[in-house]
Short mmCIF file of C-alpha atoms in Angstrom, two decimals:
data_model
loop_
_atom_site.label_atom_id
_atom_site.label_comp_id
_atom_site.label_asym_id
_atom_site.label_seq_id
_atom_site.Cartn_x
_atom_site.Cartn_y
_atom_site.Cartn_z
CA MET A 1 5.18 3.55 -7.68
CA PRO A 2 6.65 1.96 -10.79
CA ASP A 3 9.81 0.14 -11.04
CA LEU A 4 12.20 3.08 -11.26
CA PRO A 5 15.89 2.83 -10.13
CA GLY A 6 17.51 5.27 -7.76
CA ASP A 7 14.45 5.85 -5.49
CA GLY A 8 16.25 4.25 -2.52
CA GLU A 9 19.80 5.77 -2.79
CA GLY A 10 19.65 7.24 0.63
CA SER A 11 18.72 3.97 2.27
CA PRO A 12 21.25 1.54 4.13
CA PRO A 13 22.93 -0.77 1.61
CA ALA A 14 21.14 -3.84 3.08
CA LYS A 15 17.78 -2.15 2.22
CA ILE A 16 18.83 -1.15 -1.23
CA ALA A 17 19.94 -4.70 -2.00
CA LEU A 18 16.65 -6.19 -0.75
CA ARG A 19 14.64 -3.63 -2.64
CA SER A 20 16.51 -4.36 -5.84
CA GLN A 21 16.13 -8.15 -5.32
CA LEU A 22 12.33 -7.89 -4.92
CA ILE A 23 11.82 -5.43 -7.77
CA THR A 24 13.68 -7.93 -9.98
CA ALA A 25 11.50 -10.80 -8.71
CA ARG A 26 8.44 -8.90 -9.65
CA ARG A 27 9.61 -8.18 -13.03
CA HIS A 28 9.75 -11.84 -13.71
CA LEU A 29 6.07 -12.40 -12.85
CA THR A 30 4.04 -13.27 -15.85
CA PRO A 31 1.03 -11.20 -16.90
CA GLU A 32 -1.11 -14.36 -16.18
CA THR A 33 0.41 -14.67 -12.71
CA ARG A 34 -0.17 -11.00 -11.87
CA LEU A 35 -3.84 -11.09 -13.06
CA ALA A 36 -4.55 -14.26 -10.94
CA ALA A 37 -2.82 -12.58 -7.92
CA ALA A 38 -4.94 -9.40 -8.41
CA THR A 39 -8.08 -11.52 -8.55
CA GLN A 40 -7.18 -13.34 -5.20
CA LEU A 41 -6.25 -10.24 -3.58
CA GLN A 42 -9.43 -8.41 -4.37
CA ASP A 43 -11.42 -11.34 -3.01
CA GLN A 44 -9.44 -11.00 0.13
CA ILE A 45 -9.94 -7.26 0.26
CA LEU A 46 -13.55 -7.71 -0.10
CA ALA A 47 -13.77 -9.93 2.80
CA CYS A 48 -11.71 -7.34 4.88
CA VAL A 49 -14.08 -4.53 3.91
CA ARG A 50 -17.09 -6.55 4.71
CA ARG A 51 -15.65 -7.25 8.09
CA GLU A 52 -14.45 -3.75 8.92
CA HIS A 53 -17.31 -1.81 7.33
CA PRO A 54 -15.12 1.31 6.54
CA SER A 55 -16.93 4.45 5.30
CA THR A 56 -13.65 5.85 3.77
CA ILE A 57 -10.70 3.75 2.23
CA ALA A 58 -7.46 5.41 1.46
CA ALA A 59 -5.91 3.25 -1.30
CA TYR A 60 -3.66 3.79 -4.51
CA VAL A 61 -3.76 2.88 -8.19
CA PRO A 62 -1.50 -0.15 -8.73
CA VAL A 63 0.79 0.33 -11.85
CA GLY A 64 3.35 -2.07 -13.37
CA THR A 65 3.96 -4.98 -11.13
CA GLU A 66 2.34 -3.70 -8.03
CA PRO A 67 -0.31 -6.05 -6.59
CA GLY A 68 -4.00 -5.35 -6.49
CA GLY A 69 -4.87 -4.76 -10.09
CA SER A 70 -5.22 -1.49 -11.96
CA ASP A 71 -9.04 -1.50 -11.21
CA LEU A 72 -8.52 -1.52 -7.59
CA PRO A 73 -9.93 1.88 -6.89
CA GLU A 74 -13.17 1.10 -8.91
CA PHE A 75 -13.44 -2.14 -7.12
CA LEU A 76 -13.29 -0.29 -3.74
CA ALA A 77 -15.68 2.46 -4.72
CA ALA A 78 -18.51 -0.02 -4.81
CA HIS A 79 -18.29 -0.36 -1.01
CA ALA A 80 -16.88 3.06 0.41
CA ARG A 81 -15.64 6.53 -0.40
CA VAL A 82 -12.14 6.06 -1.78
CA LEU A 83 -9.20 8.49 -1.27
CA LEU A 84 -6.32 8.33 -3.83
CA PRO A 85 -2.91 9.96 -3.30
CA ILE A 86 -1.16 12.57 -5.28
CA LEU A 87 2.69 12.66 -5.13
CA LEU A 88 3.72 16.23 -4.28
CA PRO A 89 7.06 17.71 -5.37
CA ASP A 90 8.55 17.30 -1.83
CA GLY A 91 7.66 13.61 -1.84
CA ASP A 92 4.61 13.90 0.52
CA LEU A 93 1.18 12.69 -0.35
CA ASP A 94 -1.98 14.79 -0.95
CA TRP A 95 -5.32 13.20 -1.22
CA VAL A 96 -8.25 13.34 -3.73
CA ALA A 97 -11.64 11.66 -3.62
CA TYR A 98 -11.84 9.04 -6.47
CA GLU A 99 -14.56 9.84 -8.98
CA GLY A 100 -14.27 7.01 -11.48
CA PRO A 101 -11.74 5.72 -14.16
CA SER A 102 -12.11 8.75 -16.29
CA SER A 103 -10.85 10.97 -13.37
CA LEU A 104 -7.42 9.39 -13.43
CA ILE A 105 -4.50 10.91 -15.40
CA GLU A 106 -0.85 10.12 -15.83
CA GLY A 107 1.15 11.56 -13.00
CA PRO A 108 4.92 11.68 -12.27
CA ARG A 109 7.05 8.53 -12.36
CA GLY A 110 4.45 6.53 -14.29
CA LEU A 111 1.78 6.91 -11.65
CA ARG A 112 -1.96 7.19 -12.25
CA GLU A 113 -3.40 9.98 -10.22
CA PRO A 114 -6.85 11.37 -9.60
CA THR A 115 -8.09 14.75 -10.74
CA GLY A 116 -10.34 16.81 -8.57
CA PRO A 117 -9.95 19.12 -5.45
CA ARG A 118 -6.83 18.36 -3.35
CA LEU A 119 -7.96 17.65 0.16
CA GLY A 120 -4.69 18.08 1.99
CA VAL A 121 -2.10 15.76 3.36
CA THR A 122 -3.98 15.30 6.60
CA THR A 123 -6.95 13.92 4.83
CA ILE A 124 -5.66 10.40 5.41
CA GLU A 125 -6.80 10.71 8.99
CA SER A 126 -10.37 10.48 7.81
CA ALA A 127 -9.93 6.96 6.39
CA ASP A 128 -10.98 3.89 8.50
CA LEU A 129 -9.02 1.46 6.30
CA ILE A 130 -5.77 2.32 4.55
CA LEU A 131 -4.35 0.00 1.80
CA VAL A 132 -0.70 0.76 1.07
CA PRO A 133 1.65 -0.49 -1.50
CA ALA A 134 4.86 -2.36 -0.38
CA LEU A 135 7.68 -4.51 -1.78
CA ALA A 136 7.83 -6.63 1.30
CA VAL A 137 6.66 -6.60 4.92
CA ASP A 138 8.37 -8.44 7.84
CA ARG A 139 6.96 -10.26 10.73
CA ARG A 140 7.14 -7.13 12.89
CA GLY A 141 5.11 -5.26 10.43
CA ILE A 142 7.96 -3.29 9.13
CA ARG A 143 7.23 -2.29 5.50
CA LEU A 144 9.68 -1.99 2.61
CA GLY A 145 8.65 0.74 0.16
CA ARG A 146 10.43 2.34 -2.84
CA GLY A 147 12.73 4.56 -0.75
CA GLY A 148 11.03 7.82 -1.07
CA GLY A 149 9.39 7.90 2.39
CA SER A 150 6.02 9.16 1.12
CA TYR A 151 3.92 6.61 2.87
CA ASP A 152 5.93 6.70 6.02
CA ARG A 153 5.29 10.48 6.25
CA ALA A 154 1.47 9.83 5.53
CA LEU A 155 1.25 6.97 7.96
CA ALA A 156 3.05 8.94 10.67
CA ARG A 157 0.01 11.40 10.72
CA LEU A 158 -2.40 8.70 11.84
CA ILE A 159 -3.65 8.69 15.36
CA SER A 160 -3.63 5.07 16.88
CA ASP A 161 -6.88 5.43 18.89
CA ILE A 162 -9.77 7.02 17.40
CA PRO A 163 -13.49 7.12 18.26
CA GLY A 164 -15.08 3.81 17.26
CA GLY A 165 -11.90 1.94 16.89
CA ARG A 166 -8.35 1.87 15.34
CA ARG A 167 -7.71 2.59 11.82
CA LEU A 168 -6.35 -0.57 10.05
CA VAL A 169 -3.26 -0.21 7.72
CA VAL A 170 -2.94 -3.03 5.30
CA ALA A 171 -0.08 -3.70 2.88
CA LEU A 172 -0.83 -5.54 -0.30
CA LEU A 173 1.84 -8.08 -1.40
CA HIS A 174 2.58 -10.85 -3.85
CA ASP A 175 3.26 -14.20 -2.56
CA GLY A 176 6.78 -14.64 -0.94
CA GLU A 177 6.89 -10.92 0.14
CA LEU A 178 6.01 -11.49 3.75
CA ILE A 179 9.51 -12.10 4.94
CA ASP A 180 11.52 -12.69 8.11
CA HIS A 181 13.33 -9.30 8.29
CA VAL A 182 13.26 -5.79 6.71
CA PRO A 183 16.08 -3.54 7.66
CA ALA A 184 14.34 -0.82 9.63
CA GLU A 185 15.17 2.99 9.94
CA PRO A 186 13.77 5.34 12.71
CA HIS A 187 11.19 6.79 10.29
CA ASP A 188 9.71 3.48 9.23
CA GLN A 189 6.03 3.12 9.96
CA PRO A 190 4.70 -0.40 10.59
CA VAL A 191 1.53 -1.85 9.08
CA ASP A 192 -1.11 -3.73 10.99
CA ALA A 193 -1.71 -6.42 8.45
CA VAL A 194 -0.94 -7.79 5.01
CA ILE A 195 -2.75 -9.46 2.29
CA THR A 196 -1.17 -11.97 -0.03
CA PRO A 197 -2.80 -13.97 -2.77
CA SER A 198 -2.29 -17.33 -1.34
CA GLY A 199 -1.90 -16.40 2.39
CA GLY A 200 -4.90 -14.13 2.53
CA PHE A 201 -5.45 -11.55 5.32
CA ARG A 202 -2.90 -11.74 8.17
CA LEU A 203 -3.26 -9.44 11.07
CA ARG A 204 -0.09 -8.57 13.08
CA PRO A 205 -0.39 -9.57 16.75
CA ALA A 206 0.75 -7.43 19.52
CA THR A 207 4.34 -8.80 19.16
CA GLU A 208 4.98 -10.04 15.68
CA TRP A 209 3.64 -12.47 13.15
CA THR A 210 4.64 -16.06 13.63
CA LYS A 211 6.02 -18.19 10.87
#
């Protein structure tokens, strides 16, 4: 999502304050820093894709200061089928198969969304690798999003154990956004791993990340 105010008004005050702090820090990143970070992240994502061999990747189109680069879907499409989200009026996420840069149009809240047949909210269950946006992730894997709860709803649909292995949920971050603590709420869905430009891929152990 873009840097819009008011998305997290229903969150606890500590979460709202942390969200605001992180959004402000992202806004101070220079275009050169963001471009270099996107290149580093894509290198790390490629290593992850080669290791995991996913047939389907659920991802998103980074906008504004979000990490990953605006060409992330096209980058991923060279290696697997790519699903992209559509934000529904109720805040849930539908999914569409990515069909190239020309298939992306302007969506609500400054998003870039795919055209094409909508496949349903449960389609995320067909993905082997899920790349999600985040403002921060803590060492328990708790993810801080924009406050709308869209990804928490989507990730809650995943079944942990599937034939052939576990789905891998990875948050893409800027450096400094893997932090000690994110205030958690009951609906928050943890991620399995993070990728940062300098720190690379980090898988969450059974307990939590170590410093």
